[in-house]
Coordinates of C-alpha atoms in Angstrom, one line a residue:
M1 CA 0.1 -0.2 0.1
N2 CA 1.5 3.6 -0.9
K3 CA 2.6 5.7 2.0
L4 CA 0.5 8.6 2.6
S5 CA 1.8 11.9 2.7
L6 CA -0.7 13.8 5.0
S7 CA -1.5 17.2 6.1
I8 CA -2.4 17.7 10.1
L9 CA -3.4 19.9 12.5
L10 CA -2.6 19.5 15.8
V11 CA -4.7 21.1 18.5
E12 CA -2.5 20.9 21.5
D13 CA -2.0 23.8 24.1
H14 CA 1.1 22.0 26.1
L15 CA 3.9 23.1 24.0
A16 CA 6.4 20.4 25.0
I17 CA 3.9 17.7 23.9
A18 CA 3.1 19.5 20.8
R19 CA 6.8 20.3 19.9
Q20 CA 7.5 16.2 20.0
V21 CA 4.2 15.4 17.8
L22 CA 4.9 18.2 15.4
D23 CA 8.8 17.2 15.4
F24 CA 7.8 13.3 14.9
L25 CA 5.2 14.4 12.1
D26 CA 7.6 16.5 10.3
G27 CA 10.1 13.5 10.3
L28 CA 7.5 11.6 8.2
G29 CA 7.3 14.1 5.5
W30 CA 3.7 15.5 6.7
Q31 CA 2.7 18.9 6.8
T32 CA 1.5 20.1 9.8
D33 CA -0.4 23.1 11.7
H34 CA -0.2 23.8 15.1
A35 CA -3.4 25.1 17.3
G36 CA -2.9 26.1 20.9
T37 CA -6.4 27.1 21.3
G38 CA -9.7 26.1 20.6
A39 CA -10.8 29.2 18.8
L40 CA -7.6 29.2 16.3
A41 CA -8.2 25.4 16.1
V42 CA -11.7 26.0 14.4
Q43 CA -10.5 29.0 12.5
L44 CA -7.8 26.8 10.8
A45 CA -10.1 23.7 10.4
T46 CA -12.6 26.0 8.8
R47 CA -10.6 27.7 6.4
N48 CA -7.8 24.8 5.2
S49 CA -8.2 21.6 3.9
Y50 CA -6.5 18.6 6.5
D51 CA -6.6 15.0 6.2
V52 CA -6.7 14.5 10.0
V53 CA -7.2 16.9 13.4
L54 CA -5.2 15.6 16.2
L55 CA -7.1 16.9 18.8
D56 CA -6.9 17.2 22.7
L57 CA -9.7 18.0 24.8
N58 CA -8.0 20.1 27.5
L59 CA -7.5 23.6 26.0
P60 CA -7.5 26.9 27.8
D61 CA -10.5 28.5 26.1
L62 CA -12.9 26.0 24.9
D63 CA -13.9 22.5 25.7
G64 CA -11.9 20.0 23.1
L65 CA -15.8 18.3 22.7
Q66 CA -17.0 22.2 21.9
V67 CA -14.0 22.4 19.2
C68 CA -14.8 18.9 17.8
R69 CA -18.5 19.9 16.9
A70 CA -17.5 23.5 15.5
I71 CA -14.9 21.8 12.9
K72 CA -17.5 19.0 12.2
A73 CA -20.2 21.5 11.5
G74 CA -17.7 24.3 9.6
A75 CA -14.7 22.4 7.7
P76 CA -14.9 22.4 4.1
S77 CA -15.1 18.9 4.2
N78 CA -16.0 16.0 7.0
V79 CA -12.4 16.1 8.3
P80 CA -11.5 12.8 10.6
I81 CA -10.9 14.0 14.2
L82 CA -8.5 11.5 16.4
M83 CA -8.8 12.6 20.1
L84 CA -5.8 12.6 21.9
T85 CA -6.5 13.1 25.8
A86 CA -5.7 12.0 29.2
R87 CA -9.5 11.2 29.8
D88 CA -10.0 7.8 29.4
S89 CA -13.3 6.5 31.3
Y90 CA -15.8 4.5 29.1
E91 CA -18.2 8.1 29.8
D92 CA -15.5 10.2 28.2
K93 CA -14.8 8.2 25.1
A94 CA -18.5 7.7 24.6
R95 CA -19.0 11.5 24.7
G96 CA -16.5 12.2 22.5
F97 CA -17.7 9.7 19.8
R98 CA -21.2 11.4 20.2
D99 CA -19.6 14.7 19.7
G100 CA -18.0 13.7 16.3
A101 CA -14.6 12.0 17.4
D102 CA -13.7 9.6 14.5
D103 CA -11.3 8.0 16.9
Y104 CA -9.8 8.1 20.1
L105 CA -5.9 7.6 21.8
T106 CA -5.5 8.2 25.8
K107 CA -2.4 9.5 26.9
P108 CA 0.6 8.9 27.1
F109 CA 0.7 7.3 23.6
D110 CA 3.4 6.1 21.1
L111 CA 3.8 8.2 18.5
R112 CA 4.0 5.6 15.9
E113 CA 0.5 4.6 16.5
V114 CA -0.2 8.2 16.3
A115 CA 0.6 8.2 12.4
L116 CA -1.0 4.6 12.4
R117 CA -4.3 6.0 13.4
C118 CA -3.8 9.1 11.4
E119 CA -2.8 7.2 7.9
A120 CA -6.2 4.4 8.9
L121 CA -8.6 7.9 9.0
A122 CA -7.1 9.2 5.8
R123 CA -7.4 6.2 3.7
R124 CA -10.9 5.6 5.1
Q125 CA -11.7 9.2 4.3
Q126 CA -10.5 8.9 1.2
L127 CA -12.6 5.8 0.4
H128 CA -16.0 7.4 1.5
V129 CA -15.7 11.1 0.5
H130 CA -17.3 12.0 -2.4
Q131 CA -14.7 13.7 -5.2
E132 CA -17.8 15.4 -6.8
M133 CA -20.9 17.1 -5.9
R134 CA -23.7 17.5 -8.6
V135 CA -26.6 19.8 -7.7
G136 CA -28.7 21.7 -10.5
P137 CA -26.4 23.0 -12.8
F138 CA -23.2 23.4 -10.3
T139 CA -20.4 20.5 -10.5
L140 CA -18.4 21.2 -7.3
Q141 CA -14.8 19.1 -6.9
T142 CA -15.0 19.1 -3.2
R143 CA -11.6 17.7 -2.5
A144 CA -10.2 20.1 -5.0
G145 CA -12.1 23.3 -3.9
R146 CA -13.4 23.7 -7.4
A147 CA -16.9 24.7 -8.7
L148 CA -18.2 25.0 -12.2
L149 CA -21.4 26.1 -13.8
G150 CA -22.6 23.7 -16.5
D151 CA -19.0 23.3 -18.3
V152 CA -17.7 27.1 -17.1
P153 CA -15.6 26.9 -13.8
L154 CA -16.3 29.4 -11.2
P155 CA -13.0 31.9 -10.3
L156 CA -14.4 31.7 -6.8
T157 CA -12.5 32.8 -3.6
Q158 CA -12.2 30.0 -0.8
T159 CA -15.0 31.5 1.1
G160 CA -17.1 31.7 -1.8
F161 CA -16.7 28.0 -2.6
K162 CA -17.8 27.2 0.8
I163 CA -20.9 29.2 0.8
L164 CA -21.7 27.7 -2.5
L165 CA -21.0 24.2 -1.3
L166 CA -23.4 24.7 2.1
L167 CA -26.0 26.3 -0.4
C168 CA -25.7 23.4 -2.4
R169 CA -25.9 20.7 0.2
E170 CA -29.1 22.3 1.8
H171 CA -30.7 22.8 -1.6
P172 CA -33.8 23.4 -2.1
H173 CA -34.0 24.8 1.4
A174 CA -32.4 28.0 2.5
V175 CA -29.5 28.4 4.5
S176 CA -30.1 30.9 7.4
R177 CA -27.4 33.7 7.7
S178 CA -26.9 32.8 11.1
A179 CA -25.7 29.1 10.1
L180 CA -23.7 30.4 7.3
L181 CA -21.9 32.9 10.0
Q182 CA -21.4 29.8 12.6
Q183 CA -19.9 27.2 9.6
L184 CA -17.7 30.1 8.0
W185 CA -16.0 31.5 10.8
G186 CA -17.1 29.6 14.0
S187 CA -17.5 31.2 17.5
Q188 CA -15.5 34.3 15.9
P189 CA -17.1 35.7 12.8
P190 CA -16.0 39.1 11.3
D191 CA -18.0 42.6 11.2
S192 CA -21.6 42.2 10.2
D193 CA -20.9 43.2 6.7
A194 CA -18.6 40.2 5.5
L195 CA -21.2 37.8 4.8
K196 CA -23.1 40.2 2.5
S197 CA -20.1 41.1 1.0
H198 CA -19.2 37.7 0.3
I199 CA -22.5 37.1 -1.1
Y200 CA -22.6 40.0 -3.1
A201 CA -19.2 38.5 -4.8
L202 CA -20.4 35.3 -5.4
R203 CA -23.6 36.7 -7.1
K204 CA -21.6 38.8 -9.4
Q205 CA -19.3 35.9 -10.5
L206 CA -22.2 33.5 -11.0
E207 CA -23.9 36.4 -13.3
L208 CA -20.7 36.8 -15.3
V209 CA -21.4 33.2 -16.3
G210 CA -25.0 33.0 -17.1
G211 CA -25.9 32.3 -13.1
A212 CA -28.0 35.4 -13.1
G213 CA -31.0 34.7 -10.8
V214 CA -29.5 31.3 -9.3
L215 CA -28.5 32.9 -5.6
V216 CA -31.4 33.8 -4.0
T217 CA -32.0 36.2 -0.9
I218 CA -34.7 35.0 1.3
P219 CA -36.1 38.2 3.3
Q220 CA -35.3 37.8 7.2
L221 CA -34.0 34.6 6.6
G222 CA -30.9 34.0 4.4
Y223 CA -30.3 32.6 1.0
R224 CA -30.9 29.4 -1.3
L225 CA -30.4 28.3 -4.6
A226 CA -33.0 28.6 -7.1
F227 CA -32.1 27.7 -10.6
D228 CA -35.2 28.8 -12.1
A229 CA -36.2 32.0 -10.3
A230 CA -34.7 35.4 -10.2
A231 CA -33.1 36.8 -7.7
S232 CA -33.8 39.4 -5.3
D233 CA -31.2 42.0 -3.9
G234 CA -29.4 41.5 -0.9

């Protein structure tokens, strides 16, 4: 079986442990990012694409279970989460799996086992992730972050792609503004005009390739895709 080269997000506030894990994974030739807080972890996981998230539960700002739920809700793909924690009771493990963990490893751990579990989770994810989503006139290549309207590529920003992906997943239903804010930016949304600006840019990009009227504003609620309707302003 071919050896994987993975992209890993390590969420660990204990710097000595973090450095030990990062040095080991870097030695395997893997790409690694590090977050020492839950807020930074959610920000990185929802803006970047990782093969696996290694998540410690004891963080200084947020409980790791909160972070797990936020990442599962907002990441651009259903990234696997391996919890690394000293919480070793059955109840702790059950709670972790219920909140979205894909695997669970208690401290102290063997770094070689961490790597093996990361490879197993990544291979499992690659087997099950849909490489391509088709909704109406849209084709979304989810792992590549690429979208087409008909046969025409859409030059979307990463945020624009994520908005379109969320709208496609919920079609024909609307997605509320609050849900978009949560899934795009987690617990630290930017100023109130940021979402409106991204929606405006996405709508203009769609109009340029013949998609006028596809992105519809639902007053007092949010947005939806309507392939045969005219869009309202918003």
